[in-house]
Short mmCIF file of C-alpha atoms in Angstrom, two decimals:
data_model
loop_
_atom_site.label_atom_id
_atom_site.label_comp_id
_atom_site.label_asym_id
_atom_site.label_seq_id
_atom_site.Cartn_x
_atom_site.Cartn_y
_atom_site.Cartn_z
CA UNK S 26 -20.25 50.62 38.07
CA UNK S 27 -16.67 52.43 37.50
CA UNK S 28 -14.34 50.24 35.70
CA UNK S 29 -10.86 49.79 36.95
CA UNK S 30 -9.26 47.59 34.85
CA UNK S 31 -6.05 46.63 37.10
CA UNK S 32 -8.18 45.80 40.10
CA UNK S 33 -10.43 43.69 37.97
CA UNK S 34 -7.40 41.77 36.46
CA UNK S 35 -6.04 41.56 40.09
CA UNK S 36 -8.94 40.01 41.11
CA UNK S 37 -9.41 37.54 38.52
CA UNK S 38 -6.17 36.15 38.34
CA UNK S 39 -5.28 36.10 41.78
CA UNK S 40 -8.34 36.46 44.42
CA UNK S 41 -10.53 33.98 42.39
CA UNK S 42 -7.87 31.25 43.70
CA UNK S 43 -6.90 33.04 46.86
CA UNK S 44 -8.73 34.98 49.20
CA UNK S 45 -8.02 36.35 52.71
CA UNK S 46 -10.33 37.69 55.39
CA UNK S 47 -9.64 39.83 58.59
CA UNK S 48 -12.10 39.01 60.67
CA UNK S 49 -13.18 40.90 63.80
CA UNK S 50 -15.42 38.33 65.79
CA UNK S 51 -15.72 40.43 68.75
CA UNK S 52 -15.49 44.13 67.01
CA UNK S 53 -13.24 46.59 69.12
CA UNK S 54 -14.32 44.42 72.68
CA UNK S 55 -11.13 43.82 74.69
CA UNK S 56 -10.12 42.60 78.22
CA UNK S 57 -7.11 45.39 77.86
CA UNK S 58 -7.37 49.14 77.57
CA UNK S 59 -4.31 50.13 75.74
CA UNK S 60 -4.20 53.86 75.20
CA UNK S 61 -3.10 53.58 71.66
CA UNK S 62 -5.45 50.87 70.49
CA UNK S 63 -6.80 52.31 67.04
CA UNK S 64 -9.70 49.70 66.70
CA UNK S 65 -11.48 50.42 69.97
CA UNK S 66 -13.25 53.37 68.20
CA UNK S 67 -14.53 50.81 65.81
CA UNK S 68 -17.47 49.90 68.08
CA UNK S 69 -18.84 53.45 67.74
CA UNK S 70 -20.41 51.83 64.28
CA UNK S 71 -22.35 49.52 66.38
CA UNK S 72 -23.74 51.47 69.20
CA UNK S 73 -26.89 49.45 69.75
CA UNK S 74 -24.85 46.98 72.27
CA UNK S 75 -21.64 47.03 74.56
CA UNK S 76 -20.94 43.53 73.84
CA UNK S 77 -20.20 42.62 70.12
CA UNK S 78 -20.11 38.82 69.35
CA UNK S 79 -20.02 36.81 65.69
CA UNK S 80 -22.81 34.23 65.70
CA UNK S 81 -22.27 30.60 64.26
CA UNK S 82 -24.76 31.49 61.70
CA UNK S 83 -22.42 34.61 60.21
CA UNK S 84 -19.45 32.14 60.12
CA UNK S 85 -21.39 29.67 58.40
CA UNK S 86 -22.48 32.30 55.80
CA UNK S 87 -18.87 33.62 55.51
CA UNK S 88 -17.35 30.26 55.33
CA UNK S 89 -19.88 29.03 52.68
CA UNK S 90 -19.39 32.28 50.41
CA UNK S 91 -15.70 31.97 50.74
CA UNK S 92 -14.93 28.27 50.23
CA UNK S 93 -16.46 27.78 46.80
CA UNK S 94 -15.22 25.75 43.67
CA UNK S 95 -12.21 27.06 42.20
CA UNK S 96 -10.71 29.07 45.19
CA UNK S 97 -7.70 26.98 46.34
CA UNK S 98 -6.38 28.93 49.29
CA UNK S 99 -8.55 30.57 52.07
CA UNK S 100 -6.96 32.23 54.81
CA UNK S 101 -8.60 33.45 57.92
CA UNK S 102 -6.95 36.06 60.09
CA UNK S 103 -8.72 36.39 63.60
CA UNK S 104 -7.93 39.90 65.09
CA UNK S 105 -9.79 42.50 67.18
CA UNK S 106 -10.11 44.24 69.69
CA UNK S 107 -9.21 41.00 71.23
CA UNK S 108 -10.67 37.85 69.57
CA UNK S 109 -9.93 35.32 72.12
CA UNK S 110 -13.05 37.09 74.08
CA UNK S 111 -14.92 34.64 71.92
CA UNK S 112 -14.13 31.99 73.89
CA UNK S 113 -12.69 28.40 72.96
CA UNK S 114 -15.86 26.89 71.70
CA UNK S 115 -16.75 29.76 69.21
CA UNK S 116 -13.30 28.60 67.59
CA UNK S 117 -13.99 24.84 68.12
CA UNK S 118 -17.27 25.23 66.14
CA UNK S 119 -15.72 27.75 63.55
CA UNK S 120 -13.17 25.01 62.78
CA UNK S 121 -15.87 22.42 62.35
CA UNK S 122 -17.70 24.34 59.97
CA UNK S 123 -14.71 25.17 58.00
CA UNK S 124 -13.92 21.52 57.49
CA UNK S 125 -17.33 20.64 56.99
CA UNK S 126 -17.30 23.15 54.16
CA UNK S 127 -13.77 22.64 52.52
CA UNK S 128 -13.69 21.21 49.26
CA UNK S 129 -10.99 18.65 48.10
CA UNK S 130 -7.76 20.06 47.43
CA UNK S 131 -8.44 23.44 49.13
CA UNK S 132 -6.50 24.86 51.81
CA UNK S 133 -7.86 26.61 54.59
CA UNK S 134 -5.56 28.34 57.22
CA UNK S 135 -5.92 30.30 60.16
CA UNK S 136 -4.09 32.87 62.00
CA UNK S 137 -4.90 34.87 65.19
CA UNK S 138 -3.55 38.32 66.38
CA UNK S 139 -4.14 38.41 70.48
CA UNK S 140 -2.76 40.32 73.60
CA UNK S 141 -2.10 36.71 74.87
CA UNK S 142 -3.65 37.38 78.28
CA UNK S 143 -6.30 34.42 77.94
CA UNK S 144 -3.84 31.94 76.41
CA UNK S 145 -3.51 28.74 78.51
CA UNK S 146 -2.49 24.79 77.53
CA UNK S 147 -6.18 24.41 76.38
CA UNK S 148 -6.11 27.20 73.91
CA UNK S 149 -2.24 26.21 72.75
CA UNK S 150 -3.40 22.83 72.27
CA UNK S 151 -6.12 24.01 69.95
CA UNK S 152 -3.83 26.29 67.96
CA UNK S 153 -1.08 23.21 67.64
CA UNK S 154 -3.72 20.96 66.40
CA UNK S 155 -4.92 23.31 64.07
CA UNK S 156 -1.87 24.83 62.85
CA UNK S 157 -2.53 28.43 63.82
CA UNK S 158 0.18 31.06 63.17
CA UNK S 159 -0.32 33.19 66.72
CA UNK S 160 0.78 36.81 66.74
CA UNK S 161 1.31 37.93 69.85
CA UNK S 162 1.22 41.77 71.06
CA UNK S 163 4.50 42.36 72.91
CA UNK S 164 6.17 46.01 72.94
CA UNK S 165 9.17 44.82 74.49
CA UNK S 166 10.62 44.71 78.19
CA UNK S 167 8.34 45.36 81.01
CA UNK S 168 9.10 48.91 81.86
CA UNK S 169 8.37 49.90 78.23
CA UNK S 170 5.29 47.58 77.72
CA UNK S 171 3.47 48.90 80.69
CA UNK S 172 3.68 52.49 79.73
CA UNK S 173 0.79 51.97 77.34
CA UNK S 174 -0.78 48.72 77.68
CA UNK S 175 -2.85 47.90 80.68
CA UNK S 176 -6.13 46.61 82.01
CA UNK S 177 -8.84 49.42 82.52
CA UNK S 178 -7.65 49.57 85.91
CA UNK S 179 -4.10 50.03 84.63
CA UNK S 180 -3.04 46.67 85.96
CA UNK S 181 0.10 45.13 83.95
CA UNK S 182 -0.64 41.98 82.29
CA UNK S 183 3.30 41.78 81.16
CA UNK S 184 4.16 38.59 83.09
CA UNK S 185 0.97 36.90 81.57
CA UNK S 186 1.84 37.60 78.20
CA UNK S 187 5.51 36.39 78.72
CA UNK S 188 3.82 33.36 80.49
CA UNK S 189 1.46 32.62 77.48
CA UNK S 190 4.68 32.77 74.92
CA UNK S 191 5.95 29.89 77.22
CA UNK S 192 2.71 28.00 76.88
CA UNK S 193 3.06 28.35 73.23
CA UNK S 194 6.55 27.16 72.84
CA UNK S 195 5.52 24.31 75.02
CA UNK S 196 2.95 22.99 72.84
CA UNK S 197 5.04 23.72 69.77
CA UNK S 198 2.80 26.44 68.36
CA UNK S 199 4.30 29.02 65.72
CA UNK S 200 4.21 32.26 66.84
CA UNK S 201 5.33 35.77 66.16
CA UNK S 202 5.87 39.00 67.85
CA UNK S 203 4.23 42.46 67.22
CA UNK S 204 5.79 45.28 68.69
CA UNK S 205 4.07 48.62 68.42
CA UNK S 206 6.86 51.52 68.15
CA UNK S 207 5.11 54.50 69.97
CA UNK S 208 6.43 57.83 71.25
CA UNK S 209 8.19 56.03 74.14
CA UNK S 210 9.20 52.84 72.89
CA UNK S 211 10.94 54.46 69.63
CA UNK S 212 13.69 55.69 72.08
CA UNK S 213 15.03 52.13 72.86
CA UNK S 214 15.55 50.20 69.73
CA UNK S 215 18.24 48.11 70.99
CA UNK S 216 16.89 47.20 74.33
CA UNK S 217 13.80 46.15 72.67
CA UNK S 218 15.66 44.01 70.09
CA UNK S 219 17.80 42.44 72.60
CA UNK S 220 14.83 41.91 75.16
CA UNK S 221 13.14 39.86 72.44
CA UNK S 222 15.79 37.98 70.97
CA UNK S 223 17.33 37.04 74.45
CA UNK S 224 13.75 35.42 75.06
CA UNK S 225 14.09 33.47 72.12
CA UNK S 226 11.55 35.64 69.94
CA UNK S 227 13.12 35.46 66.42
CA UNK S 228 9.99 36.58 64.14
CA UNK S 229 9.23 40.14 64.74
CA UNK S 230 7.04 43.05 63.52
CA UNK S 231 7.64 46.69 64.34
CA UNK S 232 4.56 48.51 63.77
CA UNK S 233 4.75 52.41 63.99
CA UNK S 234 1.74 54.10 65.87
CA UNK S 235 0.07 57.06 64.35
CA UNK S 236 -3.38 58.07 65.25
CA UNK S 237 -5.44 61.24 65.70
CA UNK S 238 -7.52 62.54 68.47
CA UNK S 239 -9.69 65.58 67.82
CA UNK S 240 -7.99 66.13 64.47
CA UNK S 241 -4.45 66.49 66.22
CA UNK S 242 -1.84 63.87 65.86
CA UNK S 243 -2.02 61.73 69.07
CA UNK S 244 0.62 62.30 71.72
CA UNK S 245 1.33 58.55 71.75
CA UNK S 246 2.23 58.60 68.02
CA UNK S 247 5.70 58.04 67.07
CA UNK S 248 7.75 61.06 65.83
CA UNK S 249 8.84 60.77 62.06
CA UNK S 250 12.46 61.70 62.72
CA UNK S 251 13.00 59.05 65.80
CA UNK S 252 11.38 56.41 63.62
CA UNK S 253 14.11 56.73 61.06
CA UNK S 254 16.77 56.76 63.69
CA UNK S 255 14.82 53.84 65.32
CA UNK S 256 14.76 51.72 62.21
CA UNK S 257 18.70 52.46 61.26
CA UNK S 258 19.84 51.09 64.49
CA UNK S 259 17.73 48.16 64.49
CA UNK S 260 19.18 47.25 61.10
CA UNK S 261 22.81 47.99 62.23
CA UNK S 262 22.03 45.45 65.14
CA UNK S 263 20.13 43.32 63.32
CA UNK S 264 23.01 42.87 60.41
CA UNK S 265 26.03 43.23 62.46
CA UNK S 266 26.38 39.84 63.89
CA UNK S 267 26.78 38.28 60.37
CA UNK S 268 24.10 36.84 58.32
CA UNK S 269 21.16 37.88 59.88
CA UNK S 270 19.07 35.28 61.56
CA UNK S 271 16.35 37.00 63.10
CA UNK S 272 13.18 37.71 61.19
CA UNK S 273 11.76 41.57 61.10
CA UNK S 274 9.05 41.90 58.55
CA UNK S 275 10.12 45.25 57.23
CA UNK S 276 13.43 44.20 56.75
CA UNK S 277 12.30 40.80 54.95
CA UNK S 278 10.11 42.59 52.57
CA UNK S 279 12.75 45.18 51.43
CA UNK S 280 15.25 42.10 51.00
CA UNK S 281 12.83 40.65 48.89
CA UNK S 282 12.46 43.53 46.94
CA UNK S 283 16.28 43.92 46.33
CA UNK S 284 16.06 39.95 45.30
CA UNK S 285 13.33 41.02 42.48
CA UNK S 286 10.85 39.20 44.36
CA UNK S 287 7.05 40.67 45.14
CA UNK S 288 7.08 41.98 48.92
CA UNK S 289 4.59 39.94 50.71
CA UNK S 290 3.39 42.70 53.05
CA UNK S 291 0.35 44.86 51.55
CA UNK S 292 1.98 48.03 52.36
CA UNK S 293 4.74 47.65 49.82
CA UNK S 294 2.32 46.85 46.72
CA UNK S 295 1.04 48.88 44.27
CA UNK S 296 -2.72 48.74 45.31
CA UNK S 297 -4.83 48.31 48.32
CA UNK S 298 -7.19 45.51 48.92
CA UNK S 299 -5.39 42.39 49.77
CA UNK S 300 -7.92 41.22 51.91
CA UNK S 301 -11.69 42.13 53.07
CA UNK S 302 -12.31 42.79 56.88
CA UNK S 303 -15.43 41.16 57.96
CA UNK S 304 -16.99 42.54 61.36
CA UNK S 305 -18.86 40.91 63.82
CA UNK S 306 -22.34 40.83 62.11
CA UNK S 307 -20.92 40.19 58.78
CA UNK S 308 -20.27 43.79 57.59
CA UNK S 309 -17.57 44.18 55.34
CA UNK S 310 -14.83 46.97 54.81
CA UNK S 311 -11.98 47.50 52.55
CA UNK S 312 -9.20 47.98 55.56
CA UNK S 313 -9.41 47.52 59.50
CA UNK S 314 -7.61 50.75 59.44
CA UNK S 315 -10.78 52.09 57.76
CA UNK S 316 -13.65 50.69 59.70
CA UNK S 317 -15.90 53.80 58.91
CA UNK S 318 -19.24 54.28 57.22
CA UNK S 319 -17.32 55.78 54.20
CA UNK S 320 -15.57 52.50 53.52
CA UNK S 321 -18.37 50.07 54.36
CA UNK S 322 -18.99 47.92 51.29
CA UNK S 323 -21.33 45.25 52.08
CA UNK S 324 -22.31 42.55 54.52
CA UNK S 325 -21.63 39.15 53.91
CA UNK S 326 -25.25 37.99 54.74
CA UNK S 327 -26.33 39.99 51.86
CA UNK S 328 -23.27 39.82 49.52
CA UNK S 329 -20.67 37.41 47.90
CA UNK S 330 -17.29 38.31 48.08
CA UNK S 331 -17.25 38.40 44.34
CA UNK S 332 -20.03 41.02 44.38
CA UNK S 333 -17.98 43.19 47.12
CA UNK S 334 -14.75 42.97 45.09
CA UNK S 335 -16.31 43.96 41.87
CA UNK S 336 -18.26 47.03 43.53
CA UNK S 337 -17.36 50.82 43.11
CA UNK S 338 -16.14 51.41 46.44
CA UNK S 339 -14.18 48.42 46.49
CA UNK S 340 -12.37 49.54 43.40
CA UNK S 341 -12.22 53.10 44.39
CA UNK S 342 -10.06 52.36 47.72
CA UNK S 343 -7.93 49.47 45.85
CA UNK S 344 -6.60 52.28 43.84
CA UNK S 345 -6.17 55.16 46.42
CA UNK S 346 -2.53 53.97 46.78
CA UNK S 347 -2.05 55.46 43.27
CA UNK S 348 -3.40 58.94 44.13
CA UNK S 349 -0.74 61.51 43.11
CA UNK S 350 1.91 62.80 44.96
CA UNK S 351 4.52 65.18 43.65
CA UNK S 352 6.88 64.05 46.42
CA UNK S 353 7.00 60.71 45.11
CA UNK S 354 7.48 61.40 41.11
CA UNK S 355 11.01 61.15 40.90
CA UNK S 356 11.98 59.43 44.10
CA UNK S 357 14.36 56.25 43.57
CA UNK S 358 12.68 54.18 46.38
CA UNK S 359 9.00 54.55 44.61
CA UNK S 360 9.36 50.75 43.44
CA UNK S 361 9.42 49.31 47.07
CA UNK S 362 7.76 52.18 49.33
CA UNK S 363 4.76 52.51 46.38
CA UNK S 364 3.60 55.83 48.24
CA UNK S 365 3.36 54.15 51.57
CA UNK S 366 0.47 52.29 53.07
CA UNK S 367 -2.89 54.79 52.57
CA UNK S 368 -3.40 54.82 56.32
CA UNK S 369 0.01 56.98 56.29
CA UNK S 370 -0.81 59.14 53.96
CA UNK S 371 -4.22 59.92 55.41
CA UNK S 372 -3.07 60.56 58.76
CA UNK S 373 -2.57 63.24 60.43
CA UNK S 374 -3.44 65.66 57.94
CA UNK S 375 -6.85 63.58 57.24
CA UNK S 376 -5.88 64.05 53.47
CA UNK S 377 -5.28 61.06 50.83
CA UNK S 378 -3.07 62.98 48.66
CA UNK S 379 -0.65 63.94 51.19
CA UNK S 380 2.83 62.53 51.38
CA UNK S 381 3.28 59.56 53.60
CA UNK S 382 3.88 60.73 57.12
CA UNK S 383 6.92 58.40 57.70
CA UNK S 384 8.40 59.15 54.30
CA UNK S 385 11.45 61.11 55.46
CA UNK S 386 12.22 58.34 57.98
CA UNK S 387 11.69 55.56 55.18
CA UNK S 388 14.29 57.46 52.98
CA UNK S 389 16.78 57.78 55.70
CA UNK S 390 16.38 54.02 56.51
CA UNK S 391 16.75 53.06 52.60
CA UNK S 392 19.89 55.38 52.24
CA UNK S 393 21.23 53.92 55.47
CA UNK S 394 21.01 50.23 54.59
CA UNK S 395 21.30 50.09 50.57
CA UNK S 396 24.76 48.90 50.28
CA UNK S 397 24.15 46.13 52.76
CA UNK S 398 20.86 45.20 51.16
CA UNK S 399 22.44 45.11 47.84
CA UNK S 400 25.24 42.68 49.32
CA UNK S 401 22.19 40.52 50.99
CA UNK S 402 20.26 40.18 47.65
CA UNK S 403 23.57 38.92 45.86
CA UNK S 404 24.28 36.44 48.63
CA UNK S 405 20.91 35.24 48.79
CA UNK S 406 20.97 34.58 44.84
CA UNK S 407 24.40 33.05 45.08
CA UNK S 408 23.12 30.52 47.68
CA UNK S 409 20.13 29.79 46.16
CA UNK S 410 22.03 28.96 42.90
CA UNK S 411 24.57 26.97 44.33
CA UNK S 412 27.44 29.19 43.58
CA UNK S 413 30.81 29.17 45.45
CA UNK S 414 31.86 31.87 47.65
CA UNK S 415 34.27 33.92 45.27
CA UNK S 416 37.97 33.59 46.40
CA UNK S 417 41.00 36.16 45.75
CA UNK S 418 38.87 39.19 45.17
CA UNK S 419 41.44 42.06 44.84
CA UNK S 420 40.03 45.29 46.34
CA UNK S 421 39.95 47.11 43.27
CA UNK S 422 38.18 44.40 41.33
CA UNK S 423 34.51 44.98 40.38
CA UNK S 424 32.19 44.03 43.55
CA UNK S 425 30.92 40.60 43.64
CA UNK S 426 27.31 42.05 44.14
CA UNK S 427 27.35 43.46 40.52
CA UNK S 428 27.06 46.87 41.46
CA UNK S 429 29.93 48.13 39.16
CA UNK S 430 31.89 49.70 42.22
CA UNK S 431 35.04 48.72 43.38
CA UNK S 432 34.96 45.92 45.92
CA UNK S 433 36.83 48.23 48.67
CA UNK S 434 34.08 50.78 47.90
CA UNK S 435 31.17 48.36 48.09
CA UNK S 436 30.93 44.90 49.94
CA UNK S 437 34.49 44.22 51.43
CA UNK S 438 33.03 45.32 54.88
CA UNK S 439 30.94 42.55 54.84
CA UNK S 440 33.12 39.89 53.66
CA UNK S 441 33.65 38.40 56.84
CA UNK S 442 29.83 37.21 56.44
CA UNK S 443 31.36 35.10 53.03
CA UNK S 444 34.40 33.69 55.29
CA UNK S 445 31.63 32.05 57.90
#
């Protein structure tokens, strides 16, 4: 077995106590037929049936091997395909087994990512009772949503999704919005942002769509240069009304970095392997972007998570992020970017050593926002420490944020935030 001290230390110190599973109970099966779906091809690995469903036996095997003595926090993240196609009784039974096997002082949490088409009062009540965090896929207003997201007969489900969000709100279920940024939506950052905020959605994720079809970049993939413009325009709007009150995951993670805090998203950490992907039959993979024969690393019926994460393939994948890339060597943003999500390096060239496909877009965004982020980080630390707002700052005085620049050349434009 190959030794990788960084990964082993990471596992021993963190994953022994905390472990996350990305569960695909219905594999790539879905009640929609979105043209950009990356997970639909996962079912090609399971051609023996057209219907893929996780059994109670597999659930029990997974939970029993996850909820072991010494492990304090276990997170189950249900995704697909469409995980709600399992039916509500499946989740009721799964939750019963989780509680049956939960040890004293052990925390078990559940999240679910869904297209929301099947959400009704019964589902929302279940989510509320068991404190699910729900992720709802919603790319923007109807005219943009309907371009790529539809049923097999190309029927719109937009109204059902909006109604589902209202149902979740009525039952006080916590949920966030996941918007895919593709070749069409990338042109409308402000329209999408205002649509979501005007509907009361304040917890947002924007996911760049990059896929390959027949060894060529898929036509719905987001152009890198346009994605940079998208992020910059989105940030300007997010920031301009004062201290930001809308949570955007990328923006929040970058703010954590500026504040000296480890970003929570796996994309911005120095190695992969934050979770294990569990398919409907118990097969385990390194990442849901890589549900392939190459990265199949075990089966929960045959292996424990400990055995899987100490195996050669897991360790090999965990350090792919650190594969050499000359473009990254002297980059000032390497500390945050960490050479990028390995998917964004692998696609579209199918080469793990390639530069992040969105590298130039991120550089543009980082440069465009760095002064305001420096200010936000300073202000967060000031608030955290209970320090007062500085008064009588001269324009030629050293800036309050500690940048070394004069106030007029640094944070003065953002002084309106301090005065609120």
